[in-house]
Short mmCIF file of C-alpha atoms in Angstrom, two decimals:
data_model
loop_
_atom_site.label_atom_id
_atom_site.label_comp_id
_atom_site.label_asym_id
_atom_site.label_seq_id
_atom_site.Cartn_x
_atom_site.Cartn_y
_atom_site.Cartn_z
CA UNK S 1 54.80 115.02 106.97
CA UNK S 2 54.78 118.60 104.96
CA UNK S 3 57.97 119.70 104.00
CA UNK S 4 57.68 123.20 105.69
CA UNK S 5 56.92 121.38 108.87
CA UNK S 6 60.35 119.65 108.70
CA UNK S 7 62.42 123.10 107.73
CA UNK S 8 60.73 124.93 110.49
CA UNK S 9 61.38 122.40 113.04
CA UNK S 10 65.18 122.00 111.91
CA UNK S 11 66.00 125.49 111.21
CA UNK S 12 65.65 128.81 112.55
CA UNK S 13 65.73 131.69 110.10
CA UNK S 14 68.95 132.76 111.13
CA UNK S 15 70.69 129.70 110.97
CA UNK S 16 69.33 128.42 107.69
CA UNK S 17 72.32 129.70 105.73
CA UNK S 18 74.71 128.87 108.31
CA UNK S 19 73.51 125.16 108.53
CA UNK S 20 74.36 122.50 106.21
CA UNK S 21 72.62 119.22 106.75
CA UNK S 22 74.15 115.82 105.69
CA UNK S 23 71.09 113.68 104.48
CA UNK S 24 71.38 110.47 103.15
CA UNK S 25 72.89 111.37 100.00
CA UNK S 26 71.67 109.52 96.81
CA UNK S 27 74.59 108.85 94.42
CA UNK S 28 72.66 110.34 91.57
CA UNK S 29 69.22 110.30 90.09
CA UNK S 30 69.21 106.86 88.97
CA UNK S 31 69.93 105.86 92.92
CA UNK S 32 67.23 107.92 94.05
CA UNK S 33 64.81 106.60 91.53
CA UNK S 34 65.64 103.09 92.76
CA UNK S 35 65.22 103.96 96.01
CA UNK S 36 61.73 105.48 95.47
CA UNK S 37 60.89 102.37 93.56
CA UNK S 38 62.01 100.17 96.56
CA UNK S 39 60.31 102.22 99.06
CA UNK S 40 56.93 102.23 97.18
CA UNK S 41 57.21 98.54 96.51
CA UNK S 42 56.54 98.82 92.91
CA UNK S 43 57.35 96.83 89.86
CA UNK S 44 60.35 98.32 87.97
CA UNK S 45 59.00 97.15 84.60
CA UNK S 46 55.64 98.88 85.49
CA UNK S 47 56.70 102.00 87.16
CA UNK S 48 53.74 104.51 88.01
CA UNK S 49 55.45 107.58 86.51
CA UNK S 50 53.08 110.00 88.05
CA UNK S 51 53.49 108.71 91.58
CA UNK S 52 57.29 108.23 91.28
CA UNK S 53 57.66 111.58 89.55
CA UNK S 54 55.70 113.42 92.43
CA UNK S 55 58.03 111.73 95.03
CA UNK S 56 60.96 112.57 92.93
CA UNK S 57 60.03 116.36 92.65
CA UNK S 58 59.33 116.44 96.58
CA UNK S 59 62.68 115.18 97.14
CA UNK S 60 64.20 117.81 95.03
CA UNK S 61 62.18 120.64 96.93
CA UNK S 62 63.47 119.05 99.97
CA UNK S 63 67.07 119.45 98.84
CA UNK S 64 66.20 122.89 97.93
CA UNK S 65 64.71 123.84 101.45
CA UNK S 66 67.95 122.23 103.02
CA UNK S 67 69.89 124.88 100.82
CA UNK S 68 71.94 121.92 99.05
CA UNK S 69 72.90 122.44 95.65
CA UNK S 70 71.28 120.18 93.45
CA UNK S 71 73.34 118.76 90.90
CA UNK S 72 72.28 119.22 87.25
CA UNK S 73 71.89 115.50 86.55
CA UNK S 74 68.93 115.52 89.20
CA UNK S 75 67.21 118.17 87.12
CA UNK S 76 67.70 116.18 83.71
CA UNK S 77 66.21 113.17 85.22
CA UNK S 78 63.40 115.36 86.46
CA UNK S 79 62.79 116.72 82.94
CA UNK S 80 63.14 113.08 81.58
CA UNK S 81 60.54 111.90 84.10
CA UNK S 82 57.95 114.85 83.11
CA UNK S 83 58.73 114.08 79.54
CA UNK S 84 57.77 110.28 80.01
CA UNK S 85 54.73 111.32 81.76
CA UNK S 86 53.31 113.35 79.18
CA UNK S 87 54.16 110.81 76.60
CA UNK S 88 52.08 108.36 78.45
CA UNK S 89 49.26 110.88 78.60
CA UNK S 90 49.14 111.36 74.93
CA UNK S 91 46.72 109.18 73.20
CA UNK S 92 48.39 106.53 71.09
CA UNK S 93 47.60 107.07 67.27
CA UNK S 94 46.62 104.14 64.90
CA UNK S 95 50.32 104.51 63.23
CA UNK S 96 52.23 104.40 66.12
CA UNK S 97 50.24 101.45 67.59
CA UNK S 98 50.96 99.44 64.53
CA UNK S 99 54.64 100.42 64.55
CA UNK S 100 54.27 98.95 68.01
CA UNK S 101 55.80 102.23 69.89
CA UNK S 102 58.10 101.38 72.64
CA UNK S 103 56.81 102.12 76.44
CA UNK S 104 58.21 105.56 76.86
CA UNK S 105 59.53 104.31 80.26
CA UNK S 106 61.53 101.19 78.41
CA UNK S 107 64.65 103.46 77.95
CA UNK S 108 64.57 104.43 81.67
CA UNK S 109 63.80 101.07 82.98
CA UNK S 110 66.86 99.78 80.93
CA UNK S 111 69.13 102.33 82.56
CA UNK S 112 67.68 101.80 86.03
CA UNK S 113 68.35 97.92 85.64
CA UNK S 114 71.69 98.35 84.41
CA UNK S 115 72.41 100.80 87.21
CA UNK S 116 71.19 98.37 89.67
CA UNK S 117 73.57 95.57 88.40
CA UNK S 118 76.63 97.85 89.11
CA UNK S 119 75.84 99.16 92.37
CA UNK S 120 74.95 95.42 93.47
CA UNK S 121 78.47 94.65 91.91
CA UNK S 122 79.92 97.55 94.08
CA UNK S 123 78.24 96.15 97.24
CA UNK S 124 79.91 92.77 96.18
CA UNK S 125 83.35 94.56 95.82
CA UNK S 126 83.19 96.09 99.00
CA UNK S 127 82.06 92.98 100.83
CA UNK S 128 85.40 91.26 99.51
CA UNK S 129 88.41 90.86 101.90
CA UNK S 130 90.15 94.06 101.39
CA UNK S 131 93.69 94.51 101.76
CA UNK S 132 94.68 96.66 104.72
CA UNK S 133 90.92 96.51 105.91
CA UNK S 134 90.17 92.61 106.20
CA UNK S 135 93.52 91.11 105.50
CA UNK S 136 96.86 92.40 105.85
CA UNK S 137 100.05 91.31 103.87
CA UNK S 138 103.58 92.01 105.25
CA UNK S 139 104.90 95.51 104.91
CA UNK S 140 108.64 96.54 104.66
CA UNK S 141 109.05 98.71 107.42
CA UNK S 142 112.25 97.30 108.79
CA UNK S 143 115.09 98.32 107.03
CA UNK S 144 117.13 94.93 107.13
CA UNK S 145 114.36 93.02 105.38
CA UNK S 146 113.55 95.79 102.95
CA UNK S 147 117.27 95.74 101.98
CA UNK S 148 117.08 92.05 101.37
CA UNK S 149 114.59 92.47 98.34
CA UNK S 150 115.90 95.89 97.25
CA UNK S 151 119.15 95.09 96.06
CA UNK S 152 118.17 95.80 92.71
CA UNK S 153 117.10 99.15 93.44
CA UNK S 154 119.05 101.90 92.91
CA UNK S 155 121.49 103.54 94.91
CA UNK S 156 122.59 107.10 95.13
CA UNK S 157 125.80 107.89 93.11
CA UNK S 158 128.67 109.68 94.33
CA UNK S 159 129.94 112.53 92.07
CA UNK S 160 133.30 110.80 91.66
CA UNK S 161 131.55 107.67 89.98
CA UNK S 162 129.61 110.02 87.37
CA UNK S 163 132.96 111.55 86.81
CA UNK S 164 134.75 108.43 86.07
CA UNK S 165 131.79 106.99 83.92
CA UNK S 166 132.51 110.29 81.82
CA UNK S 167 135.84 109.61 81.66
CA UNK S 168 135.41 106.26 80.32
CA UNK S 169 133.02 107.66 77.50
CA UNK S 170 135.65 110.20 76.61
CA UNK S 171 138.52 107.56 76.49
CA UNK S 172 136.30 106.04 73.86
CA UNK S 173 136.33 109.10 71.38
CA UNK S 174 139.87 109.45 69.99
CA UNK S 175 141.20 113.11 70.08
CA UNK S 176 140.84 114.47 66.82
CA UNK S 177 144.12 115.76 65.84
CA UNK S 178 142.84 117.61 62.73
CA UNK S 179 141.69 121.13 63.03
CA UNK S 180 138.29 121.13 61.66
CA UNK S 181 136.00 124.18 61.18
CA UNK S 182 132.79 123.22 62.56
CA UNK S 183 129.47 124.99 63.13
CA UNK S 184 128.74 126.27 66.50
CA UNK S 185 127.90 123.69 68.93
CA UNK S 186 124.92 123.25 70.82
CA UNK S 187 124.59 125.75 74.12
CA UNK S 188 124.30 123.81 77.62
CA UNK S 189 121.14 125.37 77.97
CA UNK S 190 119.77 123.81 74.82
CA UNK S 191 121.22 120.30 75.81
CA UNK S 192 119.51 120.83 79.08
CA UNK S 193 116.19 121.12 77.13
CA UNK S 194 117.07 118.19 75.07
CA UNK S 195 117.66 115.84 77.93
CA UNK S 196 114.71 117.21 79.86
CA UNK S 197 112.53 116.43 76.92
CA UNK S 198 114.15 112.88 76.72
CA UNK S 199 113.63 112.16 80.19
CA UNK S 200 109.86 113.43 79.71
CA UNK S 201 109.36 110.79 77.12
CA UNK S 202 111.41 107.78 78.62
CA UNK S 203 111.39 108.28 82.40
CA UNK S 204 114.67 106.97 82.89
CA UNK S 205 117.63 107.07 80.56
CA UNK S 206 121.20 105.32 81.09
CA UNK S 207 123.97 107.73 81.44
CA UNK S 208 125.82 106.25 78.59
CA UNK S 209 122.98 106.30 76.66
CA UNK S 210 123.00 110.18 76.35
CA UNK S 211 126.75 110.15 75.58
CA UNK S 212 126.62 108.07 72.50
CA UNK S 213 129.68 106.73 70.39
CA UNK S 214 130.11 109.10 67.58
CA UNK S 215 129.44 112.28 69.34
CA UNK S 216 132.00 114.87 69.22
CA UNK S 217 134.13 115.63 72.41
CA UNK S 218 132.21 119.28 72.76
CA UNK S 219 128.97 117.81 72.57
CA UNK S 220 130.06 114.91 75.22
CA UNK S 221 131.29 117.73 77.50
CA UNK S 222 128.31 120.08 76.86
CA UNK S 223 126.19 117.01 77.87
CA UNK S 224 127.99 116.08 80.92
CA UNK S 225 127.92 119.89 82.10
CA UNK S 226 124.18 119.77 81.58
CA UNK S 227 123.66 116.99 83.58
CA UNK S 228 125.49 118.13 86.21
CA UNK S 229 123.69 121.55 85.94
CA UNK S 230 120.50 119.63 85.96
CA UNK S 231 121.35 117.67 88.95
CA UNK S 232 122.25 121.09 90.87
CA UNK S 233 119.03 122.46 89.76
CA UNK S 234 117.35 119.08 91.47
CA UNK S 235 115.30 118.34 88.38
CA UNK S 236 117.05 114.95 87.90
CA UNK S 237 118.24 112.01 89.92
CA UNK S 238 121.26 110.11 89.43
CA UNK S 239 121.22 106.60 90.48
CA UNK S 240 123.24 103.62 90.08
CA UNK S 241 122.22 99.99 90.87
CA UNK S 242 125.26 98.50 91.83
CA UNK S 243 128.75 99.74 92.18
CA UNK S 244 130.52 99.74 88.58
CA UNK S 245 126.67 99.46 87.38
CA UNK S 246 124.87 101.40 84.81
CA UNK S 247 124.24 104.83 85.96
CA UNK S 248 120.65 105.89 85.61
CA UNK S 249 118.86 109.45 85.03
CA UNK S 250 115.55 109.84 86.28
CA UNK S 251 113.30 113.15 86.26
CA UNK S 252 113.28 114.22 89.91
CA UNK S 253 109.73 115.64 89.35
CA UNK S 254 108.35 112.13 88.83
CA UNK S 255 106.48 110.69 91.77
CA UNK S 256 108.16 107.93 93.46
CA UNK S 257 106.80 104.64 92.76
CA UNK S 258 108.12 103.03 95.93
CA UNK S 259 105.89 103.52 98.99
CA UNK S 260 108.78 102.58 101.61
CA UNK S 261 111.24 105.18 100.12
CA UNK S 262 112.41 107.33 102.71
CA UNK S 263 110.87 111.02 102.26
CA UNK S 264 112.84 113.45 101.10
CA UNK S 265 115.47 111.27 99.22
CA UNK S 266 118.73 110.06 100.24
CA UNK S 267 120.12 111.94 103.35
CA UNK S 268 123.88 111.97 103.91
CA UNK S 269 123.58 109.39 106.33
CA UNK S 270 121.96 107.24 103.52
CA UNK S 271 124.74 107.75 101.24
CA UNK S 272 127.17 106.55 103.69
CA UNK S 273 125.06 103.42 104.25
CA UNK S 274 124.92 102.85 100.44
CA UNK S 275 128.65 103.30 100.26
CA UNK S 276 129.19 100.57 102.77
CA UNK S 277 126.77 98.20 101.19
CA UNK S 278 128.61 98.74 97.88
CA UNK S 279 132.05 97.84 99.44
CA UNK S 280 130.40 94.91 101.08
CA UNK S 281 129.30 93.58 97.84
CA UNK S 282 132.67 93.92 96.51
CA UNK S 283 134.11 92.05 99.46
CA UNK S 284 136.20 94.71 100.69
CA UNK S 285 136.27 95.80 104.52
CA UNK S 286 133.98 98.58 104.99
CA UNK S 287 135.92 100.04 107.73
CA UNK S 288 138.76 100.96 105.92
CA UNK S 289 137.04 103.85 104.58
CA UNK S 290 134.99 104.79 107.59
CA UNK L 1 107.21 64.88 92.68
CA UNK L 2 108.62 67.91 94.30
CA UNK L 3 110.84 67.71 97.47
CA UNK L 4 110.15 69.38 100.54
CA UNK L 5 113.06 71.79 100.18
CA UNK L 6 111.50 73.35 97.02
CA UNK L 7 108.25 74.19 99.14
CA UNK L 8 110.17 75.71 101.98
CA UNK L 9 112.15 77.78 99.44
CA UNK L 10 109.25 79.10 97.78
CA UNK L 11 107.40 79.61 101.23
CA UNK L 12 110.61 81.75 102.08
CA UNK L 13 110.54 83.58 98.99
CA UNK L 14 106.76 84.35 99.07
CA UNK L 15 107.30 85.63 102.52
CA UNK L 16 110.09 87.88 102.06
CA UNK L 17 108.66 89.61 98.77
CA UNK L 18 106.61 92.70 99.27
CA UNK L 19 104.12 91.86 96.45
CA UNK L 20 102.44 89.01 94.97
CA UNK L 21 104.89 86.86 93.61
CA UNK L 22 103.95 85.39 90.31
CA UNK L 23 104.56 81.79 88.95
CA UNK L 24 106.75 83.42 86.31
CA UNK L 25 108.89 85.18 88.47
CA UNK L 26 109.35 82.05 90.79
CA UNK L 27 110.50 80.07 87.71
CA UNK L 28 112.92 82.63 86.72
CA UNK L 29 114.41 82.86 90.15
CA UNK L 30 114.23 78.84 90.84
CA UNK L 31 115.73 78.44 87.34
CA UNK L 32 117.05 74.96 88.60
CA UNK L 33 113.44 73.65 88.96
CA UNK L 34 110.77 72.59 86.48
CA UNK L 35 108.05 75.16 86.28
CA UNK L 36 105.39 72.22 86.72
CA UNK L 37 107.43 71.15 90.07
CA UNK L 38 107.00 74.74 91.12
CA UNK L 39 103.34 74.94 90.42
CA UNK L 40 102.68 71.71 92.15
CA UNK L 41 104.82 72.69 95.19
CA UNK L 42 102.70 76.01 95.32
CA UNK L 43 99.53 74.19 95.17
CA UNK L 44 100.66 72.10 98.23
CA UNK L 45 101.60 75.04 100.15
CA UNK L 46 98.43 76.90 99.34
CA UNK L 47 96.57 73.54 100.66
CA UNK L 48 98.82 73.33 103.56
CA UNK L 49 97.97 76.95 104.53
CA UNK L 50 94.36 76.56 104.19
CA UNK L 51 94.06 73.47 106.23
CA UNK L 52 96.64 74.11 108.99
CA UNK L 53 95.60 76.28 111.84
CA UNK L 54 97.55 79.22 110.86
CA UNK L 55 97.22 82.76 111.51
CA UNK L 56 98.10 83.48 107.60
CA UNK L 57 97.04 82.34 104.50
CA UNK L 58 98.60 81.83 101.15
CA UNK L 59 96.27 83.51 98.48
CA UNK L 60 96.29 83.86 94.89
CA UNK L 61 95.99 87.61 94.14
CA UNK L 62 96.66 89.85 91.33
CA UNK L 63 98.51 87.10 89.33
CA UNK L 64 100.62 85.97 92.19
CA UNK L 65 101.03 84.30 95.37
CA UNK L 66 100.99 86.45 98.67
CA UNK L 67 100.86 85.57 102.44
CA UNK L 68 98.13 87.45 104.03
CA UNK L 69 96.56 87.50 107.43
CA UNK L 70 93.45 85.45 107.92
CA UNK L 71 90.30 87.97 107.55
CA UNK L 72 88.69 86.87 110.72
CA UNK L 73 91.63 88.32 112.71
CA UNK L 74 91.18 91.67 111.04
CA UNK L 75 89.92 93.44 114.35
CA UNK L 76 93.19 92.28 116.11
CA UNK L 77 95.43 93.61 113.50
CA UNK L 78 93.78 96.73 113.27
CA UNK L 79 94.53 96.93 116.95
CA UNK L 80 98.05 96.66 116.24
CA UNK L 81 98.50 98.98 113.14
CA UNK L 82 95.97 101.41 114.57
CA UNK L 83 94.62 102.03 110.92
CA UNK L 84 91.22 102.13 110.06
CA UNK L 85 91.93 100.64 106.73
CA UNK L 86 90.70 102.01 103.52
CA UNK L 87 87.08 103.14 103.29
CA UNK L 88 85.53 103.92 99.93
CA UNK L 89 82.71 106.19 99.16
CA UNK L 90 79.81 104.48 97.41
CA UNK L 91 80.59 106.71 94.38
CA UNK L 92 84.09 105.31 94.08
CA UNK L 93 82.97 101.73 94.50
CA UNK L 94 80.31 102.25 91.66
CA UNK L 95 82.80 103.77 89.37
CA UNK L 96 85.26 100.84 90.24
CA UNK L 97 82.60 98.21 89.59
CA UNK L 98 81.60 99.77 86.33
CA UNK L 99 85.25 100.31 85.09
CA UNK L 100 86.04 96.73 86.34
CA UNK L 101 83.02 95.25 84.35
CA UNK L 102 83.09 97.44 81.44
CA UNK L 103 86.84 98.09 80.60
CA UNK L 104 88.15 99.32 78.48
CA UNK L 105 85.56 102.18 79.21
CA UNK L 106 85.38 105.97 78.78
CA UNK L 107 84.53 108.56 81.10
CA UNK L 108 81.40 109.32 79.26
CA UNK L 109 80.18 105.62 79.35
CA UNK L 110 80.78 105.67 83.14
CA UNK L 111 78.93 108.73 83.66
CA UNK L 112 76.19 107.58 81.62
CA UNK L 113 75.82 104.20 83.64
CA UNK L 114 76.18 105.98 86.81
CA UNK L 115 73.83 109.08 85.61
CA UNK L 116 76.12 111.46 87.47
CA UNK L 117 79.32 113.56 86.75
CA UNK L 118 82.34 110.92 87.54
CA UNK L 119 85.21 113.21 86.86
CA UNK L 120 86.50 113.94 90.22
CA UNK L 121 85.91 110.42 91.63
CA UNK L 122 87.82 108.94 88.54
CA UNK L 123 90.59 111.14 89.12
CA UNK L 124 91.10 110.22 92.56
CA UNK L 125 91.16 106.52 91.75
CA UNK L 126 93.56 107.01 89.07
CA UNK L 127 95.71 108.90 91.90
CA UNK L 128 95.42 105.96 94.10
CA UNK L 129 96.39 103.84 91.12
CA UNK L 130 93.35 101.81 91.24
CA UNK L 131 92.65 102.97 87.80
CA UNK L 132 95.03 103.29 84.95
CA UNK L 133 94.59 104.84 81.59
CA UNK L 134 94.68 102.23 78.83
CA UNK L 135 95.03 104.70 76.01
CA UNK L 136 92.70 106.68 73.86
CA UNK L 137 89.71 105.51 71.91
CA UNK L 138 89.63 106.18 68.34
CA UNK L 139 86.48 108.23 68.29
CA UNK L 140 86.07 112.16 67.82
CA UNK L 141 87.87 113.65 70.86
CA UNK L 142 90.00 110.84 71.32
CA UNK L 143 88.65 110.19 75.02
CA UNK L 144 90.94 108.31 77.45
CA UNK L 145 89.96 104.93 77.95
CA UNK L 146 90.27 103.48 81.26
CA UNK L 147 90.86 100.03 83.21
CA UNK L 148 91.73 98.84 86.58
CA UNK L 149 95.34 98.36 87.88
CA UNK L 150 97.02 95.62 89.44
CA UNK L 151 96.71 97.58 92.70
CA UNK L 152 92.96 97.12 91.94
CA UNK L 153 93.28 93.21 92.03
CA UNK L 154 95.82 93.33 95.30
CA UNK L 155 93.31 95.36 97.14
CA UNK L 156 90.28 93.39 96.50
CA UNK L 157 91.92 90.19 96.80
CA UNK L 158 91.24 89.17 93.25
CA UNK L 159 93.32 86.66 91.37
CA UNK L 160 92.43 88.06 88.25
CA UNK L 161 89.68 90.12 86.33
CA UNK L 162 88.13 86.68 85.30
CA UNK L 163 87.35 85.88 88.91
CA UNK L 164 85.06 88.70 89.51
CA UNK L 165 81.72 87.34 89.80
CA UNK L 166 79.46 87.60 86.70
CA UNK L 167 77.11 90.06 86.64
CA UNK L 168 74.55 87.42 86.20
CA UNK L 169 75.83 85.86 89.44
CA UNK L 170 75.83 88.99 91.37
CA UNK L 171 71.90 89.34 90.70
CA UNK L 172 71.55 85.93 92.26
CA UNK L 173 73.77 86.50 95.18
CA UNK L 174 73.80 90.13 96.24
CA UNK L 175 75.28 90.82 99.79
CA UNK L 176 72.79 92.83 101.80
CA UNK L 177 73.02 96.14 100.96
CA UNK L 178 75.37 98.06 103.28
CA UNK L 179 73.32 101.47 103.11
CA UNK L 180 69.90 99.74 103.32
CA UNK L 181 69.80 100.14 107.04
CA UNK L 182 70.78 103.97 107.12
CA UNK L 183 67.93 105.97 108.54
CA UNK L 184 66.40 107.43 105.57
CA UNK L 185 66.14 110.79 106.34
CA UNK L 186 67.09 111.86 109.83
CA UNK L 187 64.77 114.63 109.79
CA UNK L 188 62.01 113.67 112.30
CA UNK L 189 61.45 116.72 114.73
CA UNK L 190 63.28 116.08 117.92
CA UNK L 191 60.85 115.70 120.76
CA UNK L 192 61.28 118.68 123.12
#
């Protein structure tokens, strides 16, 4: 059927631009070529280039008629096909014959076969038992079960614990009794930038790793203040896996790895729950604080 | 000979865990047991699940063991979860297949094999964590090299990359082309 007829049947002129038709799309020029080869029932090792090229170009015309954008790759392949065709028209000279010139189609055939292999592999993949489509595994929607396996997961830290941890670090640093003249210390803003770049590189940092031994009290205080400031700016998250355990800093902008996490992070109610958990793990009666 | 308790302990652990549980991890948890006993118990469990008339099966996937529903019950489970499940475009599947077989592979290599631009589809596969960046290739331009992820194995029920059918086997046993029965070009004139 001529293309013109198809078009006039489908579109009135007024609708032409408003209409976008979804035709069976080909993944790319290789896919289209394989389709044409299959449709014409020709041998892939002996492709009748003239016939296939004609059909290929017809298809491109059709795309154009339908106002579909033709991806550049289709044009490249069209050019390749035409080039192969013209090379096959040229007489083979004596020299080339002796050099056993490769069939101009060989490169294309190799690519087609390779593409076909991966396309078949992709069918095979999609025919497997897909998780969430054919097979299902337990999901941890229920809080009770999720908690069973999540004991190691971080819980939110109370500000108080953060300060306590800081005090422990400070206690390690002896109060300098001498009056030293020292260079100007680092500003909180600078320290914030440092902490952020560290976090960017390491993703998570232990609280005490930031407050290393041997730092001056000034630097410790500045560091602590910048952590609080970062927290206020919601740029970092501070977590603690178990009570009295290590406190971790994570960049808040990082996407959460845990799909089961509550959206929006810990709410006030969660904090209460976590606090209860902590108390229970220590064997104290939770109700005392409630 | 592993006793029955070990088998049931392992069963409980796999049941509770939300990801495939590896032998290594099991051996760490069950430190009082021999690794070989754990392995034997696992094999027995797998056998038990596959022969028993159960709605769940114990499968080896992504380097671990996981309890999963029987594939033939998928319809019923979809009614329960009301999810349509994952659906992949042909371009996503092709890209995944190429990366799976050719990894480590650059985007340019994928595009050469597919014959089309694949930047968008690779980006979305990265976002879905089915692909991951393995590093940079030591050639001019330092292009990123890609591979498949653990999630890829989990999703496609693959034990490991080695259990992908070889490309040679694929040629011999290709499943029916899911796109073959699509109407070619639904453009026939509508009868008035």
